[in-house]
Amino acid sequence: MNGQLQDKEQILMAYYTQYYTAATTEDVQALDARLAEGIGTEPYKKAMEELKKEGLVNGLDEIQKEDGEGPPLPMATNEGMLYINNTLNLQSDAVEDHQLDYLDNNLKTSGLELTLEPVKSYIEETIRQQKKM
């Protein structure tokens, strides 16, 4: 499977990656801000709206911090997680601790190209950090 992933698929993959990191609210906010800044606010917002419409991320307006304060946060839905598993032919029943290893190996062998630099760097950094643990 050679080729490029659509921007929205790459953004979804960043949130998929974050799901396996025990991210805090601050981590999610940081990723949201990093992607918006790196991709551009308008293209990022448009991609997130498409993902929301397709049910692959929870709407930004539906996710709130646990205390109910602060800006809403994006998260991949179960459908979004399955979408990435299916797109990359990852085993959805794999042990969660190893899911990022599968993602890493698949990205290296699939020929898929991550064209959004903030997504690519985030995923690479996250996988590197997980390997150190």
PDB file of C-alpha atoms in Angstrom:
ATOM      1  CA  MET A   1       0.000   0.000   0.000  1.00  0.00           C
ATOM      2  CA  ASN A   2       2.085   2.875  -1.252  1.00  0.00           C
ATOM      3  CA  GLY A   3       0.886   6.414  -1.279  1.00  0.00           C
ATOM      4  CA  GLN A   4      -0.161   9.287   0.817  1.00  0.00           C
ATOM      5  CA  LEU A   5      -2.719   9.523   3.520  1.00  0.00           C
ATOM      6  CA  GLN A   6      -5.174  12.395   3.357  1.00  0.00           C
ATOM      7  CA  ASP A   7      -4.492  15.237   5.778  1.00  0.00           C
ATOM      8  CA  LYS A   8      -7.471  14.283   7.922  1.00  0.00           C
ATOM      9  CA  GLU A   9      -6.245  10.675   8.107  1.00  0.00           C
ATOM     10  CA  GLN A  10      -2.829  11.865   9.251  1.00  0.00           C
ATOM     11  CA  ILE A  11      -4.421  14.089  11.901  1.00  0.00           C
ATOM     12  CA  LEU A  12      -6.534  11.145  13.075  1.00  0.00           C
ATOM     13  CA  MET A  13      -3.357   9.054  13.257  1.00  0.00           C
ATOM     14  CA  ALA A  14      -1.789  11.633  15.593  1.00  0.00           C
ATOM     15  CA  TYR A  15      -4.752  11.304  17.976  1.00  0.00           C
ATOM     16  CA  TYR A  16      -4.628   7.521  17.555  1.00  0.00           C
ATOM     17  CA  THR A  17      -0.969   7.623  18.606  1.00  0.00           C
ATOM     18  CA  GLN A  18      -1.767   9.856  21.569  1.00  0.00           C
ATOM     19  CA  TYR A  19      -4.461   7.439  22.743  1.00  0.00           C
ATOM     20  CA  TYR A  20      -1.757   4.887  23.589  1.00  0.00           C
ATOM     21  CA  THR A  21       0.331   7.314  25.668  1.00  0.00           C
ATOM     22  CA  ALA A  22      -1.861   7.829  28.751  1.00  0.00           C
ATOM     23  CA  ALA A  23      -2.194  11.463  27.736  1.00  0.00           C
ATOM     24  CA  THR A  24      -3.312  14.102  30.193  1.00  0.00           C
ATOM     25  CA  THR A  25      -5.709  16.920  29.375  1.00  0.00           C
ATOM     26  CA  GLU A  26      -2.667  19.165  28.954  1.00  0.00           C
ATOM     27  CA  ASP A  27      -1.121  16.679  26.500  1.00  0.00           C
ATOM     28  CA  VAL A  28      -4.277  16.693  24.387  1.00  0.00           C
ATOM     29  CA  GLN A  29      -4.386  20.500  24.440  1.00  0.00           C
ATOM     30  CA  ALA A  30      -0.715  20.632  23.451  1.00  0.00           C
ATOM     31  CA  LEU A  31      -1.246  18.260  20.516  1.00  0.00           C
ATOM     32  CA  ASP A  32      -4.332  20.185  19.375  1.00  0.00           C
ATOM     33  CA  ALA A  33      -2.393  23.476  19.492  1.00  0.00           C
ATOM     34  CA  ARG A  34       0.700  21.947  17.866  1.00  0.00           C
ATOM     35  CA  LEU A  35      -1.298  20.562  14.944  1.00  0.00           C
ATOM     36  CA  ALA A  36      -3.330  23.756  14.475  1.00  0.00           C
ATOM     37  CA  GLU A  37      -0.154  25.833  14.465  1.00  0.00           C
ATOM     38  CA  GLY A  38       1.882  23.471  12.300  1.00  0.00           C
ATOM     39  CA  ILE A  39      -0.808  22.721   9.721  1.00  0.00           C
ATOM     40  CA  GLY A  40      -2.538  26.083   9.811  1.00  0.00           C
ATOM     41  CA  THR A  41      -5.644  26.903  11.807  1.00  0.00           C
ATOM     42  CA  GLU A  42      -8.095  26.839   8.884  1.00  0.00           C
ATOM     43  CA  PRO A  43      -6.937  23.592   7.203  1.00  0.00           C
ATOM     44  CA  TYR A  44      -6.713  21.900  10.616  1.00  0.00           C
ATOM     45  CA  LYS A  45     -10.176  23.097  11.614  1.00  0.00           C
ATOM     46  CA  LYS A  46     -11.619  21.936   8.276  1.00  0.00           C
ATOM     47  CA  ALA A  47     -10.020  18.470   8.648  1.00  0.00           C
ATOM     48  CA  MET A  48     -11.292  18.153  12.227  1.00  0.00           C
ATOM     49  CA  GLU A  49     -14.811  19.113  11.102  1.00  0.00           C
ATOM     50  CA  GLU A  50     -14.684  16.390   8.429  1.00  0.00           C
ATOM     51  CA  LEU A  51     -13.446  13.826  10.973  1.00  0.00           C
ATOM     52  CA  LYS A  52     -16.233  14.853  13.338  1.00  0.00           C
ATOM     53  CA  LYS A  53     -18.872  14.589  10.590  1.00  0.00           C
ATOM     54  CA  GLU A  54     -17.596  11.092   9.760  1.00  0.00           C
ATOM     55  CA  GLY A  55     -17.735  10.108  13.439  1.00  0.00           C
ATOM     56  CA  LEU A  56     -13.972   9.500  13.650  1.00  0.00           C
ATOM     57  CA  VAL A  57     -13.298  12.100  16.330  1.00  0.00           C
ATOM     58  CA  ASN A  58     -15.556  13.364  19.047  1.00  0.00           C
ATOM     59  CA  GLY A  59     -16.656  16.863  18.282  1.00  0.00           C
ATOM     60  CA  LEU A  60     -14.514  19.525  19.781  1.00  0.00           C
ATOM     61  CA  ASP A  61     -17.632  20.953  21.384  1.00  0.00           C
ATOM     62  CA  GLU A  62     -18.584  17.618  22.990  1.00  0.00           C
ATOM     63  CA  ILE A  63     -15.361  16.868  24.831  1.00  0.00           C
ATOM     64  CA  GLN A  64     -14.766  18.867  27.972  1.00  0.00           C
ATOM     65  CA  LYS A  65     -12.179  18.666  30.673  1.00  0.00           C
ATOM     66  CA  GLU A  66     -13.294  16.538  33.597  1.00  0.00           C
ATOM     67  CA  ASP A  67     -13.904  19.657  35.690  1.00  0.00           C
ATOM     68  CA  GLY A  68     -16.052  21.064  32.887  1.00  0.00           C
ATOM     69  CA  GLU A  69     -13.841  24.104  32.434  1.00  0.00           C
ATOM     70  CA  GLY A  70     -11.539  25.185  29.686  1.00  0.00           C
ATOM     71  CA  PRO A  71     -11.674  24.598  25.981  1.00  0.00           C
ATOM     72  CA  PRO A  72     -13.139  21.395  24.590  1.00  0.00           C
ATOM     73  CA  LEU A  73     -10.661  18.710  23.542  1.00  0.00           C
ATOM     74  CA  PRO A  74     -10.606  16.425  20.507  1.00  0.00           C
ATOM     75  CA  MET A  75     -10.323  12.660  20.849  1.00  0.00           C
ATOM     76  CA  ALA A  76     -10.479   9.783  18.395  1.00  0.00           C
ATOM     77  CA  THR A  77     -13.712   7.821  18.677  1.00  0.00           C
ATOM     78  CA  ASN A  78     -13.822   4.041  18.715  1.00  0.00           C
ATOM     79  CA  GLU A  79     -14.690   4.240  14.996  1.00  0.00           C
ATOM     80  CA  GLY A  80     -11.650   6.471  14.484  1.00  0.00           C
ATOM     81  CA  MET A  81      -9.388   3.957  16.211  1.00  0.00           C
ATOM     82  CA  LEU A  82     -10.793   1.119  14.081  1.00  0.00           C
ATOM     83  CA  TYR A  83     -10.404   3.255  10.959  1.00  0.00           C
ATOM     84  CA  ILE A  84      -6.645   3.606  11.579  1.00  0.00           C
ATOM     85  CA  ASN A  85      -6.342  -0.095  12.439  1.00  0.00           C
ATOM     86  CA  ASN A  86      -8.092  -0.974   9.172  1.00  0.00           C
ATOM     87  CA  THR A  87      -6.245   1.587   7.049  1.00  0.00           C
ATOM     88  CA  LEU A  88      -2.872   0.324   8.252  1.00  0.00           C
ATOM     89  CA  ASN A  89      -3.899  -3.318   8.655  1.00  0.00           C
ATOM     90  CA  LEU A  90      -3.027  -3.205  12.347  1.00  0.00           C
ATOM     91  CA  GLN A  91      -4.335  -5.859  14.685  1.00  0.00           C
ATOM     92  CA  SER A  92      -6.987  -4.180  16.786  1.00  0.00           C
ATOM     93  CA  ASP A  93      -6.764  -7.014  19.316  1.00  0.00           C
ATOM     94  CA  ALA A  94      -3.030  -6.543  19.815  1.00  0.00           C
ATOM     95  CA  VAL A  95      -1.847  -5.816  23.314  1.00  0.00           C
ATOM     96  CA  GLU A  96      -2.252  -2.080  23.838  1.00  0.00           C
ATOM     97  CA  ASP A  97       1.304  -1.789  25.152  1.00  0.00           C
ATOM     98  CA  HIS A  98       2.591  -2.841  21.737  1.00  0.00           C
ATOM     99  CA  GLN A  99       0.168  -0.945  19.508  1.00  0.00           C
ATOM    100  CA  LEU A 100       2.686   1.839  18.826  1.00  0.00           C
ATOM    101  CA  ASP A 101       5.317  -0.762  17.874  1.00  0.00           C
ATOM    102  CA  TYR A 102       2.880  -2.127  15.287  1.00  0.00           C
ATOM    103  CA  LEU A 103       2.187   1.404  14.058  1.00  0.00           C
ATOM    104  CA  ASP A 104       5.917   2.149  13.810  1.00  0.00           C
ATOM    105  CA  ASN A 105       6.670  -1.060  11.896  1.00  0.00           C
ATOM    106  CA  ASN A 106       3.722  -0.528   9.579  1.00  0.00           C
ATOM    107  CA  LEU A 107       4.722   3.036   8.739  1.00  0.00           C
ATOM    108  CA  LYS A 108       8.249   1.834   7.924  1.00  0.00           C
ATOM    109  CA  THR A 109       7.111  -1.037   5.706  1.00  0.00           C
ATOM    110  CA  SER A 110       3.872   0.218   4.132  1.00  0.00           C
ATOM    111  CA  GLY A 111       5.364   2.952   1.997  1.00  0.00           C
ATOM    112  CA  LEU A 112       2.749   5.367   3.300  1.00  0.00           C
ATOM    113  CA  GLU A 113       4.072   8.868   3.498  1.00  0.00           C
ATOM    114  CA  LEU A 114       3.197  11.286   6.273  1.00  0.00           C
ATOM    115  CA  THR A 115       3.185  14.654   4.516  1.00  0.00           C
ATOM    116  CA  LEU A 116       2.088  16.821   7.457  1.00  0.00           C
ATOM    117  CA  GLU A 117       5.292  17.634   9.294  1.00  0.00           C
ATOM    118  CA  PRO A 118       3.660  18.261  12.720  1.00  0.00           C
ATOM    119  CA  VAL A 119       1.920  14.875  12.531  1.00  0.00           C
ATOM    120  CA  LYS A 120       5.047  13.069  11.374  1.00  0.00           C
ATOM    121  CA  SER A 121       7.276  14.608  14.055  1.00  0.00           C
ATOM    122  CA  TYR A 122       4.686  14.006  16.793  1.00  0.00           C
ATOM    123  CA  ILE A 123       4.272  10.329  15.888  1.00  0.00           C
ATOM    124  CA  GLU A 124       8.046   9.784  15.599  1.00  0.00           C
ATOM    125  CA  GLU A 125       8.725  11.519  18.956  1.00  0.00           C
ATOM    126  CA  THR A 126       5.955   9.568  20.691  1.00  0.00           C
ATOM    127  CA  ILE A 127       7.175   6.210  19.381  1.00  0.00           C
ATOM    128  CA  ARG A 128      10.761   7.066  20.404  1.00  0.00           C
ATOM    129  CA  GLN A 129       9.606   7.981  23.929  1.00  0.00           C
ATOM    130  CA  GLN A 130       7.571   4.782  24.244  1.00  0.00           C
ATOM    131  CA  LYS A 131      10.582   2.673  23.246  1.00  0.00           C
ATOM    132  CA  LYS A 132      12.622   4.255  26.062  1.00  0.00           C
ATOM    133  CA  MET A 133      10.066   3.145  28.650  1.00  0.00           C
TER     134      MET A 133
END
